[in-house]
CSV table of N, CA and C in Angstrom, one decimal:
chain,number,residue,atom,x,y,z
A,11,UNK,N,99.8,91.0,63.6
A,11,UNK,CA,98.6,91.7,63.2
A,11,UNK,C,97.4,90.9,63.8
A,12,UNK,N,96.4,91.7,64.0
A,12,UNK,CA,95.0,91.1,64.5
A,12,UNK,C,94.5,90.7,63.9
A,13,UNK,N,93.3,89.5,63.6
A,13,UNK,CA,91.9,89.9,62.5
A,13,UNK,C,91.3,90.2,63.8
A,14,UNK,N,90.1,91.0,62.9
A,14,UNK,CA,89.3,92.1,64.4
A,14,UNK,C,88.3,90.9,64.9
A,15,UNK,N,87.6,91.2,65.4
A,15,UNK,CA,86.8,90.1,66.2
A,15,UNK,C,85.3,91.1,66.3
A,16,UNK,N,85.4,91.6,67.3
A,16,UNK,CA,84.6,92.4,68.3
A,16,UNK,C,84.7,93.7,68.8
A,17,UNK,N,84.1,94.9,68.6
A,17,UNK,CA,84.4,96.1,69.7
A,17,UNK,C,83.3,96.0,70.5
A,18,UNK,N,83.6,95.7,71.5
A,18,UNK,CA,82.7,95.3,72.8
A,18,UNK,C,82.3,96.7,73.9
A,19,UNK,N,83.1,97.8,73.7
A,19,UNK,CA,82.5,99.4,74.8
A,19,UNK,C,83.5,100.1,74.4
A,20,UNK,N,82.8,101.6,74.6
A,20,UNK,CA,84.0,102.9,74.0
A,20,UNK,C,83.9,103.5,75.9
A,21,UNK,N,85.2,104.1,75.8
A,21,UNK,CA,85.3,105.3,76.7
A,21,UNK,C,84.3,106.1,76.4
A,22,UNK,N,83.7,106.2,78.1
A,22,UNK,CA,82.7,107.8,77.8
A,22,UNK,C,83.5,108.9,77.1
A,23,UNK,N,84.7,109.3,76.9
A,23,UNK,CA,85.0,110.5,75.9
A,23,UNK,C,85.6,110.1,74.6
A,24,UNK,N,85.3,108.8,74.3
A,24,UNK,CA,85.1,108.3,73.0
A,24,UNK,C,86.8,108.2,72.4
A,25,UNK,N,87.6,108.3,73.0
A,25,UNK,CA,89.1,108.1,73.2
A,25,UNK,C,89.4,106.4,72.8
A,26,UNK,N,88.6,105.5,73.7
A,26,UNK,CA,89.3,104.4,73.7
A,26,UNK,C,88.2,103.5,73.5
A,27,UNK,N,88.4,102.7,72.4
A,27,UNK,CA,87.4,101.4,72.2
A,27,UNK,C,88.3,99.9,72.7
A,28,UNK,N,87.2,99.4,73.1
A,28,UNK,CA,87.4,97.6,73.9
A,28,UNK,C,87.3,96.6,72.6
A,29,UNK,N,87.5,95.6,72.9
A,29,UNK,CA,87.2,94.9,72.2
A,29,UNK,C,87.9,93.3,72.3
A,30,UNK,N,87.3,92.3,71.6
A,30,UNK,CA,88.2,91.2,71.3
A,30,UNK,C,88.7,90.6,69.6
A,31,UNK,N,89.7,90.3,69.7
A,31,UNK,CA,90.1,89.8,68.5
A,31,UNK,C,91.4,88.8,68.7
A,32,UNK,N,91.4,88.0,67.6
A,32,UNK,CA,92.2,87.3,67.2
A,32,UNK,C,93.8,87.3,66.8
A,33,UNK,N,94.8,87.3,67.3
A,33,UNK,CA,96.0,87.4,67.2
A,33,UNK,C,97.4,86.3,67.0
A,34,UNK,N,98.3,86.6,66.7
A,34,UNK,CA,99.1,85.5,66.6
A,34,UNK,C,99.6,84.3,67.6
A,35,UNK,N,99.0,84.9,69.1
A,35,UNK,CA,98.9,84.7,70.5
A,35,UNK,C,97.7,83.6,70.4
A,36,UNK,N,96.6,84.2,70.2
A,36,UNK,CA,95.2,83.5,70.2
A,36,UNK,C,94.2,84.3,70.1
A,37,UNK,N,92.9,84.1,70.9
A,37,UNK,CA,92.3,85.0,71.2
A,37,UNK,C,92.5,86.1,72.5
A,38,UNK,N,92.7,87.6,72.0
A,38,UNK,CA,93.1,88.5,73.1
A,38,UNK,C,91.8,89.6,73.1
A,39,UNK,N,91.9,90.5,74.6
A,39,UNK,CA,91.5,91.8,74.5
A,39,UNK,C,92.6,92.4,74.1
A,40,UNK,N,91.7,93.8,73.6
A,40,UNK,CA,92.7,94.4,72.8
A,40,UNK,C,91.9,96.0,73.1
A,41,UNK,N,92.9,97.1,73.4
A,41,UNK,CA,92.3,98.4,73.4
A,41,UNK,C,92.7,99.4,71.9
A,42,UNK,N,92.1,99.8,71.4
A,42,UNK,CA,92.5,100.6,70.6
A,42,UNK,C,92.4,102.5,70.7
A,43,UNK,N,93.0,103.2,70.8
A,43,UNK,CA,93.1,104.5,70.3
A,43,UNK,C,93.9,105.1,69.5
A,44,UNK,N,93.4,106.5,69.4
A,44,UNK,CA,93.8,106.9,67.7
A,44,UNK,C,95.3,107.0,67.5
A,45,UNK,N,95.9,107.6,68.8
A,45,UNK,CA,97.5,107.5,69.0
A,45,UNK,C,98.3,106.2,68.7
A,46,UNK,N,97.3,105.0,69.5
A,46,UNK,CA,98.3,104.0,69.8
A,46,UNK,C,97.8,103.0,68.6
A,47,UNK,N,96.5,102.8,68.0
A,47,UNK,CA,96.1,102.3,66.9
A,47,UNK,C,95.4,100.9,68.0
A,48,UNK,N,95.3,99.5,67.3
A,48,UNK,CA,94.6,98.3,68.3
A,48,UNK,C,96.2,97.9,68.6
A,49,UNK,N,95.6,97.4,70.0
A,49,UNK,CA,97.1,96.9,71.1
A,49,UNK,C,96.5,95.8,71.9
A,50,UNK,N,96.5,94.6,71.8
A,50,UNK,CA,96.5,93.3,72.7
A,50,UNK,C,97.1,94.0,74.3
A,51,UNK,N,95.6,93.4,75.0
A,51,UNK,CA,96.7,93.6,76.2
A,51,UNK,C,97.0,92.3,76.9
A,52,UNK,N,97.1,91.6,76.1
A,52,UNK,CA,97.6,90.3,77.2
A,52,UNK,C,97.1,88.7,77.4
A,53,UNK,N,97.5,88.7,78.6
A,53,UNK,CA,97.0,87.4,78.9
A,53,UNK,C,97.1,86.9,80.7
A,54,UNK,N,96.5,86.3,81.3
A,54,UNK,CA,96.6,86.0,82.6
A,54,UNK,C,98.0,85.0,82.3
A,55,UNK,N,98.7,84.8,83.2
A,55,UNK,CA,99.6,83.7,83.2
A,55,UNK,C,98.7,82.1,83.6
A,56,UNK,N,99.3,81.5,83.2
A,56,UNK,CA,98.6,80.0,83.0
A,56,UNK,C,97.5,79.5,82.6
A,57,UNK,N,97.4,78.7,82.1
A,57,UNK,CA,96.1,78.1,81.2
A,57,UNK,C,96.4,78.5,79.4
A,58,UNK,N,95.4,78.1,78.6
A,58,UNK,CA,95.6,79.0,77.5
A,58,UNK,C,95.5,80.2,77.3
A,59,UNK,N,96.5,80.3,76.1
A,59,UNK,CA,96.4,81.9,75.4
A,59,UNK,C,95.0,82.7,75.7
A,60,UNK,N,94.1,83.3,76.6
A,60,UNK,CA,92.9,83.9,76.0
A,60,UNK,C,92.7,84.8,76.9
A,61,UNK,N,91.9,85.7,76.9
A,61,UNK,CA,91.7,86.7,77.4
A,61,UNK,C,90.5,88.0,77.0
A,62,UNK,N,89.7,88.4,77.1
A,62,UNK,CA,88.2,88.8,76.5
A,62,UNK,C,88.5,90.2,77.2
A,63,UNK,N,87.5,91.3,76.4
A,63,UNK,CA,87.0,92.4,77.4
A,63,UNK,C,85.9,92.4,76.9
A,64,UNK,N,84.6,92.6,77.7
A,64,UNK,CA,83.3,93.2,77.2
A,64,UNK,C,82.2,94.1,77.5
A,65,UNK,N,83.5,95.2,77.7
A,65,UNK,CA,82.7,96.5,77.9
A,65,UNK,C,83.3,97.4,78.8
A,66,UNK,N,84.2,96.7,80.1
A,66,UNK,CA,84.3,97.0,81.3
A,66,UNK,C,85.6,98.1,80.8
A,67,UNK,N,85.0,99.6,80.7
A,67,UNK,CA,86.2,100.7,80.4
A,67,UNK,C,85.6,101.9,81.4
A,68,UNK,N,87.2,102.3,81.8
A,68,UNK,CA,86.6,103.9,82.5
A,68,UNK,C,86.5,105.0,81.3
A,69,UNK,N,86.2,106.0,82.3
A,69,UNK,CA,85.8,107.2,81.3
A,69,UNK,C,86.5,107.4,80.2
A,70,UNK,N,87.9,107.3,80.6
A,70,UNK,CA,89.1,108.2,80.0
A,70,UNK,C,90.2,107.3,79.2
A,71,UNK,N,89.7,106.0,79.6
A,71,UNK,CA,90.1,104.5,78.6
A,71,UNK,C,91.3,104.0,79.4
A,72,UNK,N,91.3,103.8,80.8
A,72,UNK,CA,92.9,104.1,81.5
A,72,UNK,C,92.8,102.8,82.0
A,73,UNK,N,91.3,102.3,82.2
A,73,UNK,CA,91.2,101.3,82.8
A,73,UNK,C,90.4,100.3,82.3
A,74,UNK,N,90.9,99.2,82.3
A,74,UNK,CA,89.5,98.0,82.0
A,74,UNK,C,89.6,97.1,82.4
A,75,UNK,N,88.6,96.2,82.3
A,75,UNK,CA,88.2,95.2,82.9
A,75,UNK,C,87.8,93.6,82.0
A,76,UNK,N,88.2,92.4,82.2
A,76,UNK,CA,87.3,91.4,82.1
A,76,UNK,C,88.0,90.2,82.3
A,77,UNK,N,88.1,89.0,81.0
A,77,UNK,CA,88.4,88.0,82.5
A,77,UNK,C,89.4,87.2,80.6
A,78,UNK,N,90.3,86.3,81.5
A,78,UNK,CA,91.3,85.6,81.0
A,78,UNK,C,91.6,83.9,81.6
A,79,UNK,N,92.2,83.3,80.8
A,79,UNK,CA,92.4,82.0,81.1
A,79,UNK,C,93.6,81.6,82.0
A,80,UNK,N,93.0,81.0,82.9
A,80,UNK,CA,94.6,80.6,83.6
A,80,UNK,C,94.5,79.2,84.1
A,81,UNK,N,95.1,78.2,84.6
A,81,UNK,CA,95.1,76.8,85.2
A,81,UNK,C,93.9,76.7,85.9
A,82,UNK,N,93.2,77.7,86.7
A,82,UNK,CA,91.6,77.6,87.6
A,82,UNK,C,91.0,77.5,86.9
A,83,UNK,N,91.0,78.2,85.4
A,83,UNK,CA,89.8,78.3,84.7
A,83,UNK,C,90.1,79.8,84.1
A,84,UNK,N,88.0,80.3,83.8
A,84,UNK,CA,88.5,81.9,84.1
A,84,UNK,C,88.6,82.4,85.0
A,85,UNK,N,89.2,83.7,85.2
A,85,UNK,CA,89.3,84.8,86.2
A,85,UNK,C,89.5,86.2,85.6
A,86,UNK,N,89.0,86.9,86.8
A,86,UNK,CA,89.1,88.5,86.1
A,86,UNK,C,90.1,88.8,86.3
A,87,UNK,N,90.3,90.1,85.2
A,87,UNK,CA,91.3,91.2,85.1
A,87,UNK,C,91.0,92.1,85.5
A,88,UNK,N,92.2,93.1,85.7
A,88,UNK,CA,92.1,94.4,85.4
A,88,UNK,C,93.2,94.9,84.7
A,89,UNK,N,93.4,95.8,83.7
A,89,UNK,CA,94.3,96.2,83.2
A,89,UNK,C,94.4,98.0,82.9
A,90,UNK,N,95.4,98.3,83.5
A,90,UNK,CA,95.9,99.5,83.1
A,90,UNK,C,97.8,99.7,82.6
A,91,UNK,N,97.5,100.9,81.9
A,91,UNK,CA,98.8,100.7,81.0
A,91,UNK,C,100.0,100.6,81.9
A,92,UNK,N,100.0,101.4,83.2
A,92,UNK,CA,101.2,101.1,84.1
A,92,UNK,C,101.7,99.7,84.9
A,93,UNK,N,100.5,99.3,85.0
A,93,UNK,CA,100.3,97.3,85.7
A,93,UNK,C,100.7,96.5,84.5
A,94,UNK,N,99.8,96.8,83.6
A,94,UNK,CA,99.2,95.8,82.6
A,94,UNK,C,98.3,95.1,83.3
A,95,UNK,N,98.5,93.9,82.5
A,95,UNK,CA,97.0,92.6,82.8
A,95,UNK,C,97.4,92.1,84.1
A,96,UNK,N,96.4,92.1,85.0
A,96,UNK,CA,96.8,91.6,86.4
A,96,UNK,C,95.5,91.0,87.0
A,97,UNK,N,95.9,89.9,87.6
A,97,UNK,CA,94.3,89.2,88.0
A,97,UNK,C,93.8,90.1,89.1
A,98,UNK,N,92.4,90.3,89.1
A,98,UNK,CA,92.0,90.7,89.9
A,98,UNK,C,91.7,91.0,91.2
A,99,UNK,N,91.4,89.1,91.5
A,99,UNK,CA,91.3,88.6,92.7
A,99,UNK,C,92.2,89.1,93.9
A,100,UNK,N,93.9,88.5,92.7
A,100,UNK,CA,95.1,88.9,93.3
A,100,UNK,C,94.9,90.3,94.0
A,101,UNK,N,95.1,91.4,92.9
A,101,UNK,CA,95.1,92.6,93.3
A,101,UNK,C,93.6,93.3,94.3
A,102,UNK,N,93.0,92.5,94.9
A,102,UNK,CA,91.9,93.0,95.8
A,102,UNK,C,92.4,92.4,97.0
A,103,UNK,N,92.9,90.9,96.8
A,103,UNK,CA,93.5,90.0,97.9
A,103,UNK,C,94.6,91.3,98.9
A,104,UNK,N,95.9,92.0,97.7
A,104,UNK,CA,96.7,92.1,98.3
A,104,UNK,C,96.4,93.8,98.6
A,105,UNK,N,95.0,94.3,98.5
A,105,UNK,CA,94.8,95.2,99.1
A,105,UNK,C,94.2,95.3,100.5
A,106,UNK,N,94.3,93.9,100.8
A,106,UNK,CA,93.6,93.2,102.3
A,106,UNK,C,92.2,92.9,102.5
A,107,UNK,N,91.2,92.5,101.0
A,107,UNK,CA,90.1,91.4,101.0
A,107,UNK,C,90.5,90.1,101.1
A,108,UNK,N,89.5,89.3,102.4
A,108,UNK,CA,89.6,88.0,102.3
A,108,UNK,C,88.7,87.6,101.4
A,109,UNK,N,89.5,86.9,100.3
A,109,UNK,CA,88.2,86.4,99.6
A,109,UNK,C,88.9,84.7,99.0
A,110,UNK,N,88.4,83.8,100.5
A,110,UNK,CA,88.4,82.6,100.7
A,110,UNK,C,87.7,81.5,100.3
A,111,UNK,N,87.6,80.8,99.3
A,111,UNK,CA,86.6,80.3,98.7
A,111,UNK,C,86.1,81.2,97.3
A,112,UNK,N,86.1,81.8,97.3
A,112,UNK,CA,85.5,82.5,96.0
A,112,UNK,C,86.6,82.3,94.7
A,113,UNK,N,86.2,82.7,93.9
A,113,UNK,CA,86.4,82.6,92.4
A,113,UNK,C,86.0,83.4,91.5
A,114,UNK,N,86.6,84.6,91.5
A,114,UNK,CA,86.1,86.2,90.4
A,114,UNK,C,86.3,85.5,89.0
A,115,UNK,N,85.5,84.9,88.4
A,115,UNK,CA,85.7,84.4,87.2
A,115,UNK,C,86.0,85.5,85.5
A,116,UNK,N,84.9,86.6,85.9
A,116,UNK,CA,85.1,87.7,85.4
A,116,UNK,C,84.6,88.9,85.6
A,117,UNK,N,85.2,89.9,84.7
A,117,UNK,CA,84.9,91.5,85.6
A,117,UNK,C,84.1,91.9,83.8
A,118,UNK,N,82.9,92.3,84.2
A,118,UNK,CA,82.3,93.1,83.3
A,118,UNK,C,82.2,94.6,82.9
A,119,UNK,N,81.5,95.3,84.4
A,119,UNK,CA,81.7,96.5,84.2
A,119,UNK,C,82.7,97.4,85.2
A,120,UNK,N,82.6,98.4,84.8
A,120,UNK,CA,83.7,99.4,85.4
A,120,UNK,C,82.6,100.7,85.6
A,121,UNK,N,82.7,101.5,86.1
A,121,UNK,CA,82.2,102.7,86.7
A,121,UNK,C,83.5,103.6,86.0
A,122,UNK,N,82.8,105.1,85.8
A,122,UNK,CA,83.8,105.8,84.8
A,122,UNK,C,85.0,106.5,85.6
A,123,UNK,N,85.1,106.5,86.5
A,123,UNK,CA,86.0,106.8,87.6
A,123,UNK,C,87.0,105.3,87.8
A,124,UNK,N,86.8,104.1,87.5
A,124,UNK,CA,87.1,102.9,87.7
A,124,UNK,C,87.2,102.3,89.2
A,125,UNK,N,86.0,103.3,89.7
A,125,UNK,CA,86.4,102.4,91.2
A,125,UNK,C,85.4,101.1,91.8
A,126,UNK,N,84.8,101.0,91.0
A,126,UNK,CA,83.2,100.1,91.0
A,126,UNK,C,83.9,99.3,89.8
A,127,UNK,N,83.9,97.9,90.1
A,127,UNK,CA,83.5,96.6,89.1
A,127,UNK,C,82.3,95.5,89.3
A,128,UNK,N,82.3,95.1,88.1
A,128,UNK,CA,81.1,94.1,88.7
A,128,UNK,C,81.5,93.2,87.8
A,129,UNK,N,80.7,92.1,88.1
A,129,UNK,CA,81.3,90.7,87.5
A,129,UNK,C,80.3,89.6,88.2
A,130,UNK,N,81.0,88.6,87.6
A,130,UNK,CA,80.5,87.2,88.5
A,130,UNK,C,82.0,86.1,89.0
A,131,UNK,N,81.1,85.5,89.9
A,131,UNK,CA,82.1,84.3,90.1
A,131,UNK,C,81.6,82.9,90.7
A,132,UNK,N,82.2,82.4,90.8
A,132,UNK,CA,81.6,81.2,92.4
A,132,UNK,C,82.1,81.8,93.5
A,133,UNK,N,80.8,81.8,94.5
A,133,UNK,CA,80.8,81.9,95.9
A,133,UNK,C,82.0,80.7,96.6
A,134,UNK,N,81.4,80.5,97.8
A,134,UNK,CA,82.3,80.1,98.6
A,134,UNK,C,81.4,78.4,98.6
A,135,UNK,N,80.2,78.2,98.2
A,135,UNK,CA,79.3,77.0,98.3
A,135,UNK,C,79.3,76.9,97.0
A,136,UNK,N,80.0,77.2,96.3
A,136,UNK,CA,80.3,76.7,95.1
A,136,UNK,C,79.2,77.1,93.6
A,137,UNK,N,78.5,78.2,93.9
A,137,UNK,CA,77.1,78.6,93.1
A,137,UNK,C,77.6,79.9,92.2
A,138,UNK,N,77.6,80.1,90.9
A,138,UNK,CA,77.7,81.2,90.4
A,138,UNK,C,76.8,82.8,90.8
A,139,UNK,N,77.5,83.6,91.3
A,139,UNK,CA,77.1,84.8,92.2
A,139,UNK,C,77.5,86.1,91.6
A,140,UNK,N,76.7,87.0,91.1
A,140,UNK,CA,77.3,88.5,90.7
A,140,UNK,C,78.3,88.7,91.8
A,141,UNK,N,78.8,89.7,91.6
A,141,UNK,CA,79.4,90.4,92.7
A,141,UNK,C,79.9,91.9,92.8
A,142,UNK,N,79.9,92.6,93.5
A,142,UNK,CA,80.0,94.3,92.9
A,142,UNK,C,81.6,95.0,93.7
A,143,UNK,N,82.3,95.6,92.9
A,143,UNK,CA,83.7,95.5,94.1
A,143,UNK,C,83.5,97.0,94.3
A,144,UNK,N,83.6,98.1,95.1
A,144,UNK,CA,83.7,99.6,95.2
A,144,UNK,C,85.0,99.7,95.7
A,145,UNK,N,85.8,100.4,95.4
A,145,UNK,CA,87.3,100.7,96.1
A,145,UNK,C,87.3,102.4,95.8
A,146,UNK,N,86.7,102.8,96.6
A,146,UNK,CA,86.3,104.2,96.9
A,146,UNK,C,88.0,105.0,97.7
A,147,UNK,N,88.9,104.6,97.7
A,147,UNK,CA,90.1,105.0,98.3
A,147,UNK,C,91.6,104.1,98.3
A,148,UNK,N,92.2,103.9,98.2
A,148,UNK,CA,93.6,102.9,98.1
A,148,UNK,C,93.4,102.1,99.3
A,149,UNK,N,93.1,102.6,100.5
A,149,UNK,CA,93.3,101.9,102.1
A,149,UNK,C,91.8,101.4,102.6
A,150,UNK,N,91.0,102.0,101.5
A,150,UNK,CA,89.5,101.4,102.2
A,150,UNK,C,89.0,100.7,100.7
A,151,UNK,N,88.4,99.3,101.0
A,151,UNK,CA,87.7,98.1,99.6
A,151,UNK,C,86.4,97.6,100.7
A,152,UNK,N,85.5,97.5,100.1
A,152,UNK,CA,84.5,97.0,99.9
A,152,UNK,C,84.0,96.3,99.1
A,153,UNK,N,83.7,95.2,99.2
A,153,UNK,CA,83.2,94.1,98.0
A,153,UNK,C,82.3,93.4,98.3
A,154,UNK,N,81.0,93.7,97.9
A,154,UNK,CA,79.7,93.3,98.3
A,154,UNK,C,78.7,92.6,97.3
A,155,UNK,N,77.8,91.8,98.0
A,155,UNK,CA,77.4,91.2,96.6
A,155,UNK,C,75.7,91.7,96.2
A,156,UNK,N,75.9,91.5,94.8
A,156,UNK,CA,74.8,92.7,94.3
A,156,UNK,C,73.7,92.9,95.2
A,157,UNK,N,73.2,91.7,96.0
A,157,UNK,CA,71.8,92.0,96.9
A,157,UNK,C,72.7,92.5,98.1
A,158,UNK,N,73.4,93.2,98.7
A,158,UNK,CA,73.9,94.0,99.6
A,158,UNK,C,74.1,93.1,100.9
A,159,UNK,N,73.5,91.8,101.1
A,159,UNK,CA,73.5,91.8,102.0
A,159,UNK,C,74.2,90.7,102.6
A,160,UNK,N,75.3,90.2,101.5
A,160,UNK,CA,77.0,89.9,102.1
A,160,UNK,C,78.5,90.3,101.5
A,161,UNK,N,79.4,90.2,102.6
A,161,UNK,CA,80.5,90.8,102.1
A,161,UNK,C,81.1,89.6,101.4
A,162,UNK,N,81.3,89.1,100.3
A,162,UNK,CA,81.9,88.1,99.4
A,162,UNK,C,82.3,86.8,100.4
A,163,UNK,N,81.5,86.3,101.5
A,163,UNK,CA,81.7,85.2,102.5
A,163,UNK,C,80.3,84.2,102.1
A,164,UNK,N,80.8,83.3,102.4
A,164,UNK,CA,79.4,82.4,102.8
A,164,UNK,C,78.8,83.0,103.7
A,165,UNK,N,77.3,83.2,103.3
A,165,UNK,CA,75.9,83.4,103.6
A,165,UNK,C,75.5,82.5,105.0
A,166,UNK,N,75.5,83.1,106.3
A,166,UNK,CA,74.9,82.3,107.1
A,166,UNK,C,73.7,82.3,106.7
C-alpha cells in the first residue's frame, strides 16, 4: 500500500491522475485510474529506489513522463503501460539521437498527443539547460533546445 504523497497532473480527459507517493519500495510515481485504482510505476534500474512524476501526462493517460534515480544521478523517464519505466535518454539514443555529453536529468512535460517532452539536463559543457524533444513520427526525432537554436550539441 501507498501513503499518498502528491497528485501532481490529470489527463486532459480526466481518466488519469499523476502523482508521487510513498511505498514499500520508497518513494515512487504512481498513476491512478478509476479501473486500475493508484499503481507505482517503478523505478529506473540503479541508484536508489525513487522515481517522481510532475505533471508530464498525455491526453488519454497512456503516457508520462519524469525523472528517477540511477548510479548518474537523475534521469528522465518515460513510461507507458506496454514498456513500462524506461530511461529516456536510452530510448531517444536508440531511435538514432546523438546525445554525447548530455544528461536528460528530467522530463516534465508531455504534449497531449505525447510527442513533445520537455525537461532539463546538463549540456555537453556541463551547465543545466531546458531541452524540448518533438518525435513527430517513429523514423524522424528532433530534439532541440528551448531557444531553437541548437540540436542537444555543444554550442559553437
Amino acid at each position: 500500500p501507498f501513503q499518498f504523497d502528491s497528485a501532481k497532473g490529470i489527463s486532459a480527459d480526466g481518466s488519469t491522475i499523476i502523482g508521487n507517493a510513498f511505498g514499500s519500495s520508497g518513494f515512487e510515481a504512481f498513476r491512478w485510474t478509476a479501473a486500475g485504482g493508484m499503481v507505482g510505476l517503478g523505478d529506473l534500474s540503479g541508484g536508489a529506489f525513487s522515481s517522481f512524476a510532475n505533471g508530464g501526462v498525455s491526453a488519454d493517460g497512456s503516457v508520462i513522463v519524469g525523472g528517477g534515480s540511477t548510479t548518474s544521478g537523475s534521469e528522465a523517464f518515460i513510461w507507458d503501460e506496454g514498456n513500462g519505466m524506461r530511461n529516456l535518454q536510452v530510448v531517444l539514443e536508440e531511435l538514432g539521437l546523438n546525445l554525447t555529453g548530455w544528461q536528460l536529468s528530467e522530463a516534465q512535460g508531455l504534449s497531449d498527443d505525447g510527442t513533445v517532452i520537455t525537461g532539463f539536463g546538463i549540456n555537453p559543457s556541463g551547465f543545466r539547460e531546458a531541452w524540448v524533444a518533438q518525435i513527430p513520427e517513429p523514423a524522424t526525432l528532433m530534439f532541440l533546445a528551448l531557444g531553437g537554436v541548437a540540436v542537444l550539441r555543444k554550442r559553437a
